[in-house]
Amino acid sequence: MAQHDKASRLETAPASWAAVEELFGTKGEPSRCWCRWFALSGKDWNTTSPDDRKELLRSAFETGPAPGVLAFRDGHPVGWCAVEPRANYPRLRRSQVLKAENPKLQDDVNLWAVSCFVVAPSHRRTGVSSGLLAAAVNHAFGHGADVIEAYPVDTALRTKATAADLYHGTLPLFIAAGFTPVSESVPGRPVVQLRKPGRP
């Protein structure tokens, strides 16, 4: 894509199914996963096809707030960030990344999770991820979240992480957005959180 297109204004909005379908396309990991990795247990993941996962994501648009936000340039979707109540992600309950968390946190808060980023290859390193994260934060807080959580990659420790490994986002991205590390049971995979302004 031409450089002037990369530099054009980035717009964000709660995701629509048609735009997600356009962005994920028919090739590559997004079109196989459909951002359902965390929404399915290991057993359920192994028994679903890409078409099943696509349908599961599509149906998520019918049962509550959009399960993510999108970034657009010149009217075309160039990025996606998944953000939903953490209760919607059963795989996280058994994740080693959360092993050191405070188990009481969920008792009194509406906890949402930022789980995944997808950025069109020609738009990477152009500010799409930071725009998506800001939109995801607004989306979650706007729908009642008290705390937003994420599981980024600390590239200072995981120096060999490839672009394919960074779909969780990077630690500097979240730190710049005001998130604070709260635990790290897996080296290089901290848990970070952002509390709603005014909440202790």
Tab-separated table of C-alpha atoms in Angstrom:
chain	number	residue	atom	x	y	z
A	1	MET	CA	0.000	0.000	0.000
A	2	ALA	CA	1.244	3.485	-0.760
A	3	GLN	CA	3.021	5.429	1.952
A	4	HIS	CA	0.450	8.226	1.904
A	5	ASP	CA	-2.229	5.670	2.759
A	6	LYS	CA	-0.244	4.526	5.796
A	7	ALA	CA	0.067	8.106	6.973
A	8	SER	CA	-3.616	8.930	6.501
A	9	ARG	CA	-5.828	9.472	9.501
A	10	LEU	CA	-6.565	6.498	11.703
A	11	GLU	CA	-10.142	6.109	12.901
A	12	THR	CA	-11.428	3.618	15.445
A	13	ALA	CA	-14.858	2.271	16.325
A	14	PRO	CA	-16.549	-0.678	18.016
A	15	ALA	CA	-16.214	-3.594	15.644
A	16	SER	CA	-18.843	-4.600	13.127
A	17	TRP	CA	-18.990	-8.152	11.843
A	18	ALA	CA	-18.719	-7.208	8.167
A	19	ALA	CA	-15.519	-5.232	8.740
A	20	VAL	CA	-13.963	-7.976	10.880
A	21	GLU	CA	-14.709	-10.495	8.149
A	22	GLU	CA	-13.044	-8.209	5.592
A	23	LEU	CA	-9.937	-7.697	7.736
A	24	PHE	CA	-9.423	-11.354	8.681
A	25	GLY	CA	-9.869	-12.513	5.091
A	26	THR	CA	-9.344	-16.087	3.980
A	27	LYS	CA	-5.590	-16.601	4.465
A	28	GLY	CA	-3.299	-16.455	7.462
A	29	GLU	CA	-3.756	-17.137	11.166
A	30	PRO	CA	-6.675	-14.714	11.787
A	31	SER	CA	-8.787	-16.628	9.256
A	32	ARG	CA	-8.061	-19.887	11.094
A	33	CYS	CA	-8.379	-18.683	14.674
A	34	TRP	CA	-11.071	-16.001	14.350
A	35	CYS	CA	-9.873	-14.716	17.724
A	36	ARG	CA	-11.480	-17.615	19.588
A	37	TRP	CA	-8.313	-19.113	21.106
A	38	PHE	CA	-9.094	-17.737	24.561
A	39	ALA	CA	-12.841	-18.216	24.176
A	40	LEU	CA	-12.518	-22.003	23.861
A	41	SER	CA	-11.077	-24.593	26.201
A	42	GLY	CA	-8.288	-26.733	24.806
A	43	LYS	CA	-10.678	-29.634	24.222
A	44	ASP	CA	-13.227	-27.444	22.457
A	45	TRP	CA	-10.531	-25.815	20.336
A	46	ASN	CA	-9.386	-29.221	19.100
A	47	THR	CA	-12.892	-30.184	18.040
A	48	THR	CA	-13.742	-26.988	16.134
A	49	SER	CA	-12.898	-26.030	12.571
A	50	PRO	CA	-12.011	-22.538	11.326
A	51	ASP	CA	-15.578	-22.242	10.046
A	52	ASP	CA	-16.882	-23.134	13.520
A	53	ARG	CA	-14.677	-20.473	15.098
A	54	LYS	CA	-15.800	-17.921	12.552
A	55	GLU	CA	-19.405	-18.617	13.462
A	56	LEU	CA	-18.610	-18.356	17.178
A	57	LEU	CA	-17.095	-14.905	16.701
A	58	ARG	CA	-19.992	-13.805	14.512
A	59	SER	CA	-22.478	-14.928	17.149
A	60	ALA	CA	-20.602	-12.932	19.818
A	61	PHE	CA	-21.823	-9.776	18.090
A	62	GLU	CA	-25.415	-10.823	18.804
A	63	THR	CA	-25.170	-11.433	22.553
A	64	GLY	CA	-23.753	-8.206	23.978
A	65	PRO	CA	-21.339	-5.363	23.285
A	66	ALA	CA	-19.076	-5.839	20.273
A	67	PRO	CA	-16.276	-8.260	21.263
A	68	GLY	CA	-13.617	-5.878	19.995
A	69	VAL	CA	-12.757	-2.643	18.257
A	70	LEU	CA	-11.476	-1.847	14.785
A	71	ALA	CA	-9.131	0.682	13.223
A	72	PHE	CA	-9.799	2.125	9.780
A	73	ARG	CA	-7.855	4.088	7.198
A	74	ASP	CA	-9.617	5.532	4.188
A	75	GLY	CA	-12.702	3.569	5.160
A	76	HIS	CA	-10.981	0.180	5.147
A	77	PRO	CA	-10.343	-1.935	8.270
A	78	VAL	CA	-6.624	-2.169	9.060
A	79	GLY	CA	-6.627	-3.469	12.635
A	80	TRP	CA	-8.614	-5.325	15.297
A	81	CYS	CA	-8.302	-5.575	19.070
A	82	ALA	CA	-10.320	-8.153	20.996
A	83	VAL	CA	-11.689	-6.908	24.321
A	84	GLU	CA	-14.398	-8.671	26.308
A	85	PRO	CA	-15.299	-9.519	29.902
A	86	ARG	CA	-12.623	-11.916	31.111
A	87	ALA	CA	-15.343	-14.410	32.017
A	88	ASN	CA	-15.835	-14.895	28.252
A	89	TYR	CA	-12.335	-16.388	27.987
A	90	PRO	CA	-12.392	-19.782	29.749
A	91	ARG	CA	-8.894	-20.711	28.553
A	92	LEU	CA	-7.481	-17.929	30.719
A	93	ARG	CA	-8.702	-19.624	33.878
A	94	ARG	CA	-6.056	-22.324	33.469
A	95	SER	CA	-3.360	-20.119	31.977
A	96	GLN	CA	0.057	-20.211	33.625
A	97	VAL	CA	0.263	-16.470	32.941
A	98	LEU	CA	-2.424	-15.906	35.597
A	99	LYS	CA	-1.013	-18.317	38.160
A	100	ALA	CA	0.346	-15.537	40.385
A	101	GLU	CA	-2.665	-13.225	40.235
A	102	ASN	CA	-4.713	-12.108	43.222
A	103	PRO	CA	-7.643	-14.581	43.300
A	104	LYS	CA	-9.868	-12.079	45.095
A	105	LEU	CA	-9.738	-9.549	42.271
A	106	GLN	CA	-12.713	-10.968	40.394
A	107	ASP	CA	-14.957	-10.983	43.457
A	108	ASP	CA	-15.822	-7.309	43.419
A	109	VAL	CA	-14.915	-5.942	39.991
A	110	ASN	CA	-16.161	-6.116	36.424
A	111	LEU	CA	-12.946	-7.365	34.845
A	112	TRP	CA	-12.382	-7.144	31.076
A	113	ALA	CA	-9.457	-8.522	29.086
A	114	VAL	CA	-7.580	-7.313	26.022
A	115	SER	CA	-6.502	-10.577	24.447
A	116	CYS	CA	-5.470	-10.111	20.822
A	117	PHE	CA	-4.368	-7.657	18.143
A	118	VAL	CA	-4.560	-8.132	14.386
A	119	VAL	CA	-2.936	-5.461	12.209
A	120	ALA	CA	-2.810	-5.620	8.426
A	121	PRO	CA	0.841	-6.249	7.417
A	122	SER	CA	1.138	-3.060	5.375
A	123	HIS	CA	-0.016	-0.963	8.347
A	124	ARG	CA	2.265	-2.322	11.065
A	125	ARG	CA	4.504	0.151	12.915
A	126	THR	CA	2.216	3.035	11.945
A	127	GLY	CA	0.414	3.597	15.245
A	128	VAL	CA	-2.463	1.179	14.648
A	129	SER	CA	-1.922	-0.861	17.830
A	130	SER	CA	-1.826	2.201	20.106
A	131	GLY	CA	-4.977	3.554	18.478
A	132	LEU	CA	-6.690	0.202	18.918
A	133	LEU	CA	-5.699	-0.048	22.568
A	134	ALA	CA	-7.056	3.415	23.332
A	135	ALA	CA	-10.320	2.466	21.638
A	136	ALA	CA	-10.463	-0.851	23.510
A	137	VAL	CA	-10.039	0.936	26.841
A	138	ASN	CA	-12.857	3.356	26.016
A	139	HIS	CA	-15.056	0.496	24.822
A	140	ALA	CA	-14.540	-1.567	27.981
A	141	PHE	CA	-14.985	1.298	30.434
A	142	GLY	CA	-17.987	2.496	28.446
A	143	HIS	CA	-19.641	-0.890	28.985
A	144	GLY	CA	-19.066	-1.088	32.709
A	145	ALA	CA	-15.550	-2.441	33.147
A	146	ASP	CA	-13.910	-1.575	36.462
A	147	VAL	CA	-10.525	-3.044	35.530
A	148	ILE	CA	-8.995	-3.941	32.164
A	149	GLU	CA	-6.364	-6.642	32.052
A	150	ALA	CA	-3.901	-7.794	29.385
A	151	TYR	CA	-1.084	-10.297	28.915
A	152	PRO	CA	1.573	-8.638	26.750
A	153	VAL	CA	4.987	-9.850	25.684
A	154	ASP	CA	8.006	-8.188	27.295
A	155	THR	CA	10.276	-7.959	24.274
A	156	ALA	CA	13.187	-6.877	26.476
A	157	LEU	CA	13.174	-10.403	27.931
A	158	ARG	CA	11.807	-12.287	24.940
A	159	THR	CA	14.235	-10.869	22.418
A	160	LYS	CA	13.575	-13.597	19.854
A	161	ALA	CA	9.797	-13.053	19.738
A	162	THR	CA	8.589	-12.833	16.160
A	163	ALA	CA	5.732	-10.748	14.814
A	164	ALA	CA	3.566	-13.863	15.014
A	165	ASP	CA	4.293	-14.106	18.760
A	166	LEU	CA	3.202	-10.551	19.490
A	167	TYR	CA	-0.538	-10.814	18.944
A	168	HIS	CA	-1.009	-10.175	22.690
A	169	GLY	CA	0.670	-6.777	22.257
A	170	THR	CA	3.962	-5.647	23.733
A	171	LEU	CA	4.624	-4.461	27.270
A	172	PRO	CA	5.761	-0.949	26.178
A	173	LEU	CA	2.462	-0.510	24.308
A	174	PHE	CA	0.476	-1.098	27.497
A	175	ILE	CA	2.795	0.878	29.777
A	176	ALA	CA	2.435	3.881	27.451
A	177	ALA	CA	-1.354	3.555	27.785
A	178	GLY	CA	-1.211	3.693	31.586
A	179	PHE	CA	-1.362	-0.028	32.426
A	180	THR	CA	0.592	-1.307	35.431
A	181	PRO	CA	2.226	-4.743	35.793
A	182	VAL	CA	0.598	-6.683	38.654
A	183	SER	CA	2.120	-10.170	38.398
A	184	GLU	CA	4.496	-12.249	36.310
A	185	SER	CA	4.380	-15.997	36.804
A	186	VAL	CA	5.760	-16.657	33.300
A	187	PRO	CA	9.002	-14.774	32.527
A	188	GLY	CA	8.438	-12.204	29.813
A	189	ARG	CA	4.647	-12.471	30.043
A	190	PRO	CA	3.486	-10.019	32.722
A	191	VAL	CA	-0.134	-9.425	33.607
A	192	VAL	CA	-0.941	-5.721	33.369
A	193	GLN	CA	-4.042	-3.874	34.538
A	194	LEU	CA	-5.689	-0.490	34.182
A	195	ARG	CA	-8.298	0.627	36.702
A	196	LYS	CA	-11.196	2.847	35.799
A	197	PRO	CA	-10.473	6.436	36.819
A	198	GLY	CA	-11.806	7.090	40.315
A	199	ARG	CA	-11.814	3.427	41.341
A	200	PRO	CA	-9.444	2.626	44.238
